[in-house]
Coordinates of C-alpha atoms and ligand atoms in Angstrom, one line a residue:
X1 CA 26.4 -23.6 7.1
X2 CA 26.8 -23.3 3.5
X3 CA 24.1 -20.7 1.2
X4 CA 23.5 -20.9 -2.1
X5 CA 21.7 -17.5 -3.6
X6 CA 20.2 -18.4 -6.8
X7 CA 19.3 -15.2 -9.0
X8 CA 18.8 -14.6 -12.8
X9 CA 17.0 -11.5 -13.0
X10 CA 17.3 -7.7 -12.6
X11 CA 15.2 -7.3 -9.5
X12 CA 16.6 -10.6 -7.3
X13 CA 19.9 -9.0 -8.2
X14 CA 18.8 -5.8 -6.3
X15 CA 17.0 -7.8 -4.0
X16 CA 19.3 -10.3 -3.3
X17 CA 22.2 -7.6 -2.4
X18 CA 21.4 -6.6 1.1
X19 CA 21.8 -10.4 1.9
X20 CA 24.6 -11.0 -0.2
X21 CA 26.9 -7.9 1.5
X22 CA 25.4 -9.3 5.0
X23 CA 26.9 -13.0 3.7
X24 CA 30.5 -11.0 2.8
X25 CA 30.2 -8.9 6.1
X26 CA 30.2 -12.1 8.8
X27 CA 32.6 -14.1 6.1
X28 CA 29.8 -17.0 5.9
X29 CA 30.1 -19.8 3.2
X30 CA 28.0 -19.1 0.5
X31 CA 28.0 -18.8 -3.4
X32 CA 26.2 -17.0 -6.4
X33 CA 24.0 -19.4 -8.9
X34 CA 23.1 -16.7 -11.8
X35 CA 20.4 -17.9 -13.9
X36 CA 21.2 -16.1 -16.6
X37 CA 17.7 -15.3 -17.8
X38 CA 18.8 -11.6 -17.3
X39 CA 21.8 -11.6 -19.5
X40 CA 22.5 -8.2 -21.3
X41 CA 24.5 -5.7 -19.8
X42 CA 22.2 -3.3 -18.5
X43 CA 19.9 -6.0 -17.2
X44 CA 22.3 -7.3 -15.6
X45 CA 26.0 -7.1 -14.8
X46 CA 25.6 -3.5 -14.4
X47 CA 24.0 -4.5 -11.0
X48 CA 27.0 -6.7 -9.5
X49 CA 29.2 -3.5 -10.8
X50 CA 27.4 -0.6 -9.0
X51 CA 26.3 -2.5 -6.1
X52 CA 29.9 -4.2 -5.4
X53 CA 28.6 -7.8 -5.2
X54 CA 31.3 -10.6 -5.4
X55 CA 30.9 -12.6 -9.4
X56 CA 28.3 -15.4 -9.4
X57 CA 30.5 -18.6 -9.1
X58 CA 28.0 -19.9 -11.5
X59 CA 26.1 -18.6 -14.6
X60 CA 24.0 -21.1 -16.4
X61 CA 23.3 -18.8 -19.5
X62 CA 20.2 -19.7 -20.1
X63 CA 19.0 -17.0 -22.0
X64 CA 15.5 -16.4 -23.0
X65 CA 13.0 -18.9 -24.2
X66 CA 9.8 -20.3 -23.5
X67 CA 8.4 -21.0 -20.1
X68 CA 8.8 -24.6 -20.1
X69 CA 12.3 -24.3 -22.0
X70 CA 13.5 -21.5 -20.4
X71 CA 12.6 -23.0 -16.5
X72 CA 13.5 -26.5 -18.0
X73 CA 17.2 -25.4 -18.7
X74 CA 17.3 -24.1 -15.2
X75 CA 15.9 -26.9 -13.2
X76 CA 19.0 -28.8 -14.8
X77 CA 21.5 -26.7 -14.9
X78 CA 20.5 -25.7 -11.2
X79 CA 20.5 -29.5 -10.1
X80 CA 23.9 -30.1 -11.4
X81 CA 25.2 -27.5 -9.1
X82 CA 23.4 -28.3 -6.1
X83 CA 24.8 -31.8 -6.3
X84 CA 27.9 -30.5 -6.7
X85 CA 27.9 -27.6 -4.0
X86 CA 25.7 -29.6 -1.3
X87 CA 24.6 -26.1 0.5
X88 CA 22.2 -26.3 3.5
X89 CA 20.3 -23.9 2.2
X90 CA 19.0 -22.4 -1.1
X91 CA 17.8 -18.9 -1.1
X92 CA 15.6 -17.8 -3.7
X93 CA 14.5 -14.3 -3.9
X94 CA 10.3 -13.0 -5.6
X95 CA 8.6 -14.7 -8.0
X96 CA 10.5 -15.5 -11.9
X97 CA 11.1 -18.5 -13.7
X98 CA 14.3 -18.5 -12.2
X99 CA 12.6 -18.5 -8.5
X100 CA 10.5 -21.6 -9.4
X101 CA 13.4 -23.4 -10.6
X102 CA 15.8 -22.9 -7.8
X103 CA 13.3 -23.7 -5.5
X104 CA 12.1 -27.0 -7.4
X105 CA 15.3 -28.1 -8.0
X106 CA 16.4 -27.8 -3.9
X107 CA 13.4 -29.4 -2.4
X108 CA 13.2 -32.2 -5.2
X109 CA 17.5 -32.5 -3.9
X110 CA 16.3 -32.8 0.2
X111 CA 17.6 -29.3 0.6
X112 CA 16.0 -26.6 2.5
X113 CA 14.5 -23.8 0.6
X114 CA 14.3 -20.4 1.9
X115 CA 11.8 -18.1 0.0
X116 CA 12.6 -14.1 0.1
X117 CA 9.6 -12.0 -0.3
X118 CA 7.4 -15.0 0.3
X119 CA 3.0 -14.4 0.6
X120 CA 2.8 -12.3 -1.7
X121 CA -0.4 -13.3 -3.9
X122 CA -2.4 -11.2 -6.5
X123 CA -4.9 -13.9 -7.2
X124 CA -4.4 -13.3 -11.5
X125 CA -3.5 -16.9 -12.6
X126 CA -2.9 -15.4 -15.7
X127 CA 0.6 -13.9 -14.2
X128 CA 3.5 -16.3 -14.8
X129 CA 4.7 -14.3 -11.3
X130 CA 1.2 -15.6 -9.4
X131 CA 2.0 -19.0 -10.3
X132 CA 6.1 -18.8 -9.6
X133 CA 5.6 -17.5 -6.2
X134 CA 2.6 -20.1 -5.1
X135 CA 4.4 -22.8 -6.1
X136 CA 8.0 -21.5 -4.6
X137 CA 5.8 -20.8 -1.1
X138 CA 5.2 -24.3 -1.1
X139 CA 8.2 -25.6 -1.7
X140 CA 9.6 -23.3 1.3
X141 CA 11.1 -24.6 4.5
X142 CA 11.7 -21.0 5.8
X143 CA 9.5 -18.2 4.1
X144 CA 10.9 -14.8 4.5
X145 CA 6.9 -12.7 4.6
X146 CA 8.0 -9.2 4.0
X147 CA 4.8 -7.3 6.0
X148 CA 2.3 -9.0 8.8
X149 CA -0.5 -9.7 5.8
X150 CA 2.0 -11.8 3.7
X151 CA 2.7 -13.9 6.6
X152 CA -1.1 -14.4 7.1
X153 CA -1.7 -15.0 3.6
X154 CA 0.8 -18.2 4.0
X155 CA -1.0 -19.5 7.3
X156 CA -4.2 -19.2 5.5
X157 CA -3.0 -21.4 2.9
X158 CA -1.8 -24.4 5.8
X159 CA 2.0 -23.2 5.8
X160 CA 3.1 -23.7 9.6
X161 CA 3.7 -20.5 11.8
X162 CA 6.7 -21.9 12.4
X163 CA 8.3 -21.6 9.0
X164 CA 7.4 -17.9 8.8
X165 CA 9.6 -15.0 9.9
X166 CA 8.1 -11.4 9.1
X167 CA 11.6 -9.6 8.1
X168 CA 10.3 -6.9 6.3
X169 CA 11.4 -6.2 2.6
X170 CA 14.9 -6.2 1.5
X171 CA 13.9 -3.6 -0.7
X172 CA 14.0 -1.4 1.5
X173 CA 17.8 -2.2 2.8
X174 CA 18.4 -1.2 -0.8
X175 CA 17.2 2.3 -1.2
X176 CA 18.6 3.3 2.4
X177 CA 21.7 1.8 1.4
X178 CA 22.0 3.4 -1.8
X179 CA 19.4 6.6 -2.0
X180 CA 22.4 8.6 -0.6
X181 CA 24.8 7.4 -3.0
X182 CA 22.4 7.9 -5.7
X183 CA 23.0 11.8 -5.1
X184 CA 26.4 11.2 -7.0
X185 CA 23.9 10.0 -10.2
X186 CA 22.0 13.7 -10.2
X187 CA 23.5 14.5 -13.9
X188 CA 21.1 12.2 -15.4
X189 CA 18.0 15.1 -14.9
X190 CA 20.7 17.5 -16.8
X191 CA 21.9 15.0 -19.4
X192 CA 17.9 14.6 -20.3
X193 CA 17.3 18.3 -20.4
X194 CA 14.9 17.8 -17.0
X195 CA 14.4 19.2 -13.4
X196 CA 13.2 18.3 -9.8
X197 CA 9.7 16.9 -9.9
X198 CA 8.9 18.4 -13.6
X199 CA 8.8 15.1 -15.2
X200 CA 6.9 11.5 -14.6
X201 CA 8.7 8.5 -14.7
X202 CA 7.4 4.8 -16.7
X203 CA 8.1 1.4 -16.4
X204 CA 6.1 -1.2 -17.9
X205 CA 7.5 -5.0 -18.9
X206 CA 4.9 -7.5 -17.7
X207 CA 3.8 -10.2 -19.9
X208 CA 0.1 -9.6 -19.4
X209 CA 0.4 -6.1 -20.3
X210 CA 2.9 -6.0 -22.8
X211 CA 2.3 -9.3 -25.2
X212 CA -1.3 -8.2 -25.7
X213 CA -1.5 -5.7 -28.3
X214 CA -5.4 -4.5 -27.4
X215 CA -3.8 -3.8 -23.7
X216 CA -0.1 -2.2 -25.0
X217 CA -2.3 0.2 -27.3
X218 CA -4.2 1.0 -24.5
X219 CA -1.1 1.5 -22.5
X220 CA 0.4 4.3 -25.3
X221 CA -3.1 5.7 -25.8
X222 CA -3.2 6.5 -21.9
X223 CA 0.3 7.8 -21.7
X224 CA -0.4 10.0 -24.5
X225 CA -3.1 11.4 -23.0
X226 CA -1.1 11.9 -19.5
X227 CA 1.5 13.9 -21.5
X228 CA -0.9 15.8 -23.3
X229 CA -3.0 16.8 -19.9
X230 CA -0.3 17.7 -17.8
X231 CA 2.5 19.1 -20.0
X232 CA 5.2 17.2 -18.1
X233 CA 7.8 14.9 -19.7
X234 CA 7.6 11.3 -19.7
X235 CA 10.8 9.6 -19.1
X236 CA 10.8 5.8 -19.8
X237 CA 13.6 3.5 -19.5
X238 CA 12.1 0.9 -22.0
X239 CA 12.5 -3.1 -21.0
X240 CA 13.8 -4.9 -24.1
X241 CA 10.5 -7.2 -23.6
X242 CA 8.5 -3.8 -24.2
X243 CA 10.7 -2.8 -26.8
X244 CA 10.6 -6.2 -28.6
X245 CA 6.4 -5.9 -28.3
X246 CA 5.9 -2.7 -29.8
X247 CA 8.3 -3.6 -32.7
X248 CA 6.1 -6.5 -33.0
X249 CA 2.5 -4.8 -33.2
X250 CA 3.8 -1.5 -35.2
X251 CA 2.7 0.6 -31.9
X252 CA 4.6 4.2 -31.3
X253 CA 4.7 5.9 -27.9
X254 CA 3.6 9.2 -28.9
X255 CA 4.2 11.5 -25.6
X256 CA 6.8 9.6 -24.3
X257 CA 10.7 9.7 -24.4
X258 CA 12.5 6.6 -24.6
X259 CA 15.8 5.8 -22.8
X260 CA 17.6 2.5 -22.9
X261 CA 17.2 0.7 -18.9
X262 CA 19.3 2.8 -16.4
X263 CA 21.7 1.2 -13.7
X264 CA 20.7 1.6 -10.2
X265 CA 21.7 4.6 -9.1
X266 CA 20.6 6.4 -11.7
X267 CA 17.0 4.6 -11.9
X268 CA 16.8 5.5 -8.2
X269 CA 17.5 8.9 -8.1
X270 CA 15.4 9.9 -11.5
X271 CA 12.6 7.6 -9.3
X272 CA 13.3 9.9 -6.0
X273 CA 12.9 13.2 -7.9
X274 CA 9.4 11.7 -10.1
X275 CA 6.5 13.9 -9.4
X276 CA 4.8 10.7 -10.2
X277 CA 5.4 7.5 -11.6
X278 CA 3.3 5.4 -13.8
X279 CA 4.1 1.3 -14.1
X280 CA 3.2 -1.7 -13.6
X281 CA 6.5 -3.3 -11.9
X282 CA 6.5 -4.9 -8.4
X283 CA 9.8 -3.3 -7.6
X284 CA 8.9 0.2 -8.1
X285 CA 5.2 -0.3 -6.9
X286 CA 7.3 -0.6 -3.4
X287 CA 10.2 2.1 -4.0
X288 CA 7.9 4.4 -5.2
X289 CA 5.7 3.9 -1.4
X290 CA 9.2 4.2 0.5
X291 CA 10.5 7.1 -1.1
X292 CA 7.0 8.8 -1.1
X293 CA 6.7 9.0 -4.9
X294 CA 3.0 8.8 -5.6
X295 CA 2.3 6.1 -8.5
X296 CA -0.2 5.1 -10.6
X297 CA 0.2 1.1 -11.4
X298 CA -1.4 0.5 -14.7
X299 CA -2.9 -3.1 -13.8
X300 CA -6.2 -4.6 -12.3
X301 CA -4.6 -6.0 -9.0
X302 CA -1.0 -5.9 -7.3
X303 CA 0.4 -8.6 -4.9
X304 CA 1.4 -5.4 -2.8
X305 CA -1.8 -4.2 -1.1
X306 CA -0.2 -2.8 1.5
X307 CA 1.1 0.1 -1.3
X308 CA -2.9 0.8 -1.9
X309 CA -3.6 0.6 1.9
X310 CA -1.4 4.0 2.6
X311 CA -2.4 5.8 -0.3
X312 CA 1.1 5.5 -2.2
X313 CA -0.2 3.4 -4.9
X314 CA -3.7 3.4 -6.9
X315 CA -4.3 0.5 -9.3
X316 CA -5.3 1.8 -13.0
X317 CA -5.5 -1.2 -15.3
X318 CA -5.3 -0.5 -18.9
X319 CA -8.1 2.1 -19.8
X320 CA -6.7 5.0 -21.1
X321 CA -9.1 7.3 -19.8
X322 CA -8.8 5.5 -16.6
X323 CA -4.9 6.1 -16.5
X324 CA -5.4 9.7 -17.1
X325 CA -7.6 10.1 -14.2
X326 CA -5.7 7.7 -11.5
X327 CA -2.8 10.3 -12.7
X328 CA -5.0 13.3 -11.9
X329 CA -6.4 11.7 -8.3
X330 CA -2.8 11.0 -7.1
X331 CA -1.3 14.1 -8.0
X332 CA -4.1 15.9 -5.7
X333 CA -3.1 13.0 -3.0
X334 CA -1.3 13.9 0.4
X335 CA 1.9 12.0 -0.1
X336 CA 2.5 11.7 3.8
X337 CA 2.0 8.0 4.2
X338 CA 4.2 5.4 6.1
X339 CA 6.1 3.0 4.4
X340 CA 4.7 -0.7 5.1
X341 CA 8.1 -2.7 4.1
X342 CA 9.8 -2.7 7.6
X343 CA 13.0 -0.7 8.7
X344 CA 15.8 -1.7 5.8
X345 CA 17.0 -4.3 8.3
X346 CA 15.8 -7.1 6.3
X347 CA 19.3 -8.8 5.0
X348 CA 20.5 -8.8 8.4
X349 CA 17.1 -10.8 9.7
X350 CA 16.8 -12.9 7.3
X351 CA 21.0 -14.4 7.9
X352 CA 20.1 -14.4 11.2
X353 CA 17.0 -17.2 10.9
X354 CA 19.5 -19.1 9.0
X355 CA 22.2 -18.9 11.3
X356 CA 20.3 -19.8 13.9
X357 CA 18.9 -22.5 12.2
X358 CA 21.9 -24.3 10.6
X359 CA 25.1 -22.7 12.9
Ligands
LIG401 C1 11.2 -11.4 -16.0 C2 10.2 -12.0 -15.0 C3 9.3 -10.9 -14.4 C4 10.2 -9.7 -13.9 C5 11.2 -9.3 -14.9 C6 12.1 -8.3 -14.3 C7 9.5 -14.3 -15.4 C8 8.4 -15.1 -15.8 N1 9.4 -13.0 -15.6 O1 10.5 -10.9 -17.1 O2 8.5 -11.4 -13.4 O3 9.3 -8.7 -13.5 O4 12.0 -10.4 -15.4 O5 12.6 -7.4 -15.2 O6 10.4 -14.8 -14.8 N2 15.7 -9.8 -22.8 C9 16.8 -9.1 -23.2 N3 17.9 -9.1 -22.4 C10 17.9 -9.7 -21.2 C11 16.7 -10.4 -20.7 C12 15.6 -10.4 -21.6 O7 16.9 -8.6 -24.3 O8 18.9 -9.6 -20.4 C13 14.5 -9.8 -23.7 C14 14.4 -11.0 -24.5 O9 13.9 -10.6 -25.8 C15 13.4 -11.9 -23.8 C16 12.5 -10.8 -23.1 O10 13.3 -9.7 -22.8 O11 12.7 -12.7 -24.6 C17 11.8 -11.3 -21.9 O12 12.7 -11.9 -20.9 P1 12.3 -12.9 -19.8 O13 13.4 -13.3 -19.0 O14 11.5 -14.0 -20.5 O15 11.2 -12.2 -19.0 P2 11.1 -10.7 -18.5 O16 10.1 -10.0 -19.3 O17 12.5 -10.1 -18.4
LIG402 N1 15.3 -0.6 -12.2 C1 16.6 -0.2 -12.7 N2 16.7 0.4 -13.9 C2 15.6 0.5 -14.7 C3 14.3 0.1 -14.3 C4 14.2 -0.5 -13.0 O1 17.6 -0.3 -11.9 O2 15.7 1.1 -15.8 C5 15.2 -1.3 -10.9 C6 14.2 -0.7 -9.9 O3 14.8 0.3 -9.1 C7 13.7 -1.8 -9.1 C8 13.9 -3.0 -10.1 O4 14.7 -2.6 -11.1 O5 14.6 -2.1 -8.0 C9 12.6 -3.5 -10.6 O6 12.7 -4.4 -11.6 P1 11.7 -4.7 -12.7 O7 10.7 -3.6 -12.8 O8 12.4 -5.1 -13.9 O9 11.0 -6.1 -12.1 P2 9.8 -6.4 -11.1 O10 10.1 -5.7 -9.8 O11 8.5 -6.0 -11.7 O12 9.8 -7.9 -10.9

């Protein structure tokens, strides 16, 4: 059995590494296809550093663009290798441009397509994401559904029962695997003058929210207000797709204190010690829920329901009065609920369908 693991963002990265370190573990054949949409340091190779992966034997470079140029580049660069490589098996991991092509490119090629993180669906059309990981479901031989409703979700949209393993997410694998190691990381509350669970943490990158300028105003008027209510520091390790936006529209985050994107370990262990968390990333929306962080998600639906249904997560769109008072509700929360995304031993499932399909 051969595996080729196609990845080009920050998150498959992360995503990708419990399977990857299973892969290296039981020496199978298998190779790294990088994307390269994610291409500056601390987007990237900053990842393969701190988690210990092995060097993509590939990088297409693609670089940023366009949809259509950006998935374009992809779908050929993506091909070329495929014919080259032959694998069984393409693994593709969530729901960017980068998923869509690697999964387009395989089944167009007569290869199987495995889809990590597969049923996930916020019904917003209007989310490059929504459309990414509809069209990478049906593409799928073998979807990986991370909770029972995901795999439901695909049977209620004709995919066959028998092309659906509930794994759990591999998100999971990765804060077990590295929360502990994370301790080694605690400097970064020193180095920005914070302690314990006296500070709230932001992420916020999505296209919907962040190429808008009515919505990003709303976004810095609400965080304003959040630092101005509760007194706390707001600590936000800005995306350079944020960054690039508010350059763009002349809009200052008053309240808020900027840091350039962390590495891992420290993102993880300034996300463990959060008295809350405000974003609107899928990643975190599940950390957040596993390490009992409560968070405030500042969009008008989430493809993780499951984060809502325990009480970890409450959806607060835009409004900045709104955000403000999803903050307030949360804080008074319980924050004693159980984590949804299965036991951390979701790498080690998912080689085993595969092994047990193609060995
Ligand atoms: C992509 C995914 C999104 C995911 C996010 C993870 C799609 C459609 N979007 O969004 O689902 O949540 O990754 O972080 O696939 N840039 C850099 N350095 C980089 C990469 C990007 O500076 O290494 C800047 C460029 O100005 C670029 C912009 O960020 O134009 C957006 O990058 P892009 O890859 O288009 O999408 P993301 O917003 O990163
Ligand atoms: N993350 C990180 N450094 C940061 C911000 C996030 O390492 O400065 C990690 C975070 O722990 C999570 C992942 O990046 O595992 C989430 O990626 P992102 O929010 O970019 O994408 P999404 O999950 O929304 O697709």
């Amino acid at each position: 059995m051969k595996i080729a693991v196609v990845l080009g963002t920050r998150p498959e990265i992360i995503k990708m590494s419990p399977i990857i370190r299973e892969c290296e573990r039981l020496g199978l054949d298998y190779f790294i296809l990088h994307s390269g949409q994610h291409y500056s340091y601390e987007m990237d190779q900053v990842f393969f550093e701190q988690l210990e992966l092995p060097d993509a034997k590939y990088n297409l470079d693609v670089g940023s663009g366009s949809h259509a140029e950006q998935t374009g580049r992809m779908l050929i660069g993506i091909e070329k290798v495929l014919l080259k490589e032959e694998p069984d098996v393409v693994l593709v991991e969530g729901d960017t441009n980068t998923v869509l092509a690697g999964a387009l490119a395989a089944v167009k090629l007569g290869i199987q397509v495995g889809h990590v993180e597969a049923g996930l669906r916020s019904y917003d059309r209007r989310m490059p994401e929504e459309i990414n990981r509809v069209l990478a479901d049906h593409c799928s031989d073998i979807l990986f559904a991370p909770t029972e409703k995901s795999k439901q979700i695909l049977l209620g949209e004709g995919i066959g029962e028998e092309n659906v393993f509930v794994t759990g997410n591999t998100v999971v694998d990765a804060v077990f695997q590295n929360l502990e190691i994370s301790k080694g990381r605690c400097e970064i509350l020193d180095d920005l003058g914070i302690s314990d669970h006296d500070y709230f943490l932001v992420t916020i990158h999505r296209q919907e929210n962040v190429d808008y300028e009515e919505r990003l105003r709303n976004i810095a008027q609400g965080l304003e207000r959040v630092q101005k209510e509760f007194g706390v520091d707001l600590i936000y390790p800005i995306h350079p797709r944020t960054r690039k936006s508010l350059d763009y529209f002349g809009i200052k985050l008053n309240g808020v204190r900027l840091v350039e994107p962390l590495d891992y370990l420290s993102f993880l262990y300034l996300e463990s010690k959060a008295r809350l968390v405000l974003t609107d990333s899928g990643g975190v929306q599940e950390e957040t829920c596993i390490m009992k962080v409560p968070c405030v998600t500042l969009r008008d639906n989430t493809e993780r329901p499951e984060t809502l249904e325990v009480g970890s997560n409450v959806l607060a769109g835009t409004n900045p009065q709104e955000i403000v008072d999803k903050t307030k509700l949360m804080l008074d929360n319980h924050h004693s609920w159980e984590n949804p995304f299965g036991d951390g031993k979701a790498g080690g499932k998912i080689v085993q369908v595969l092994r047990d399909k193609f060995v």
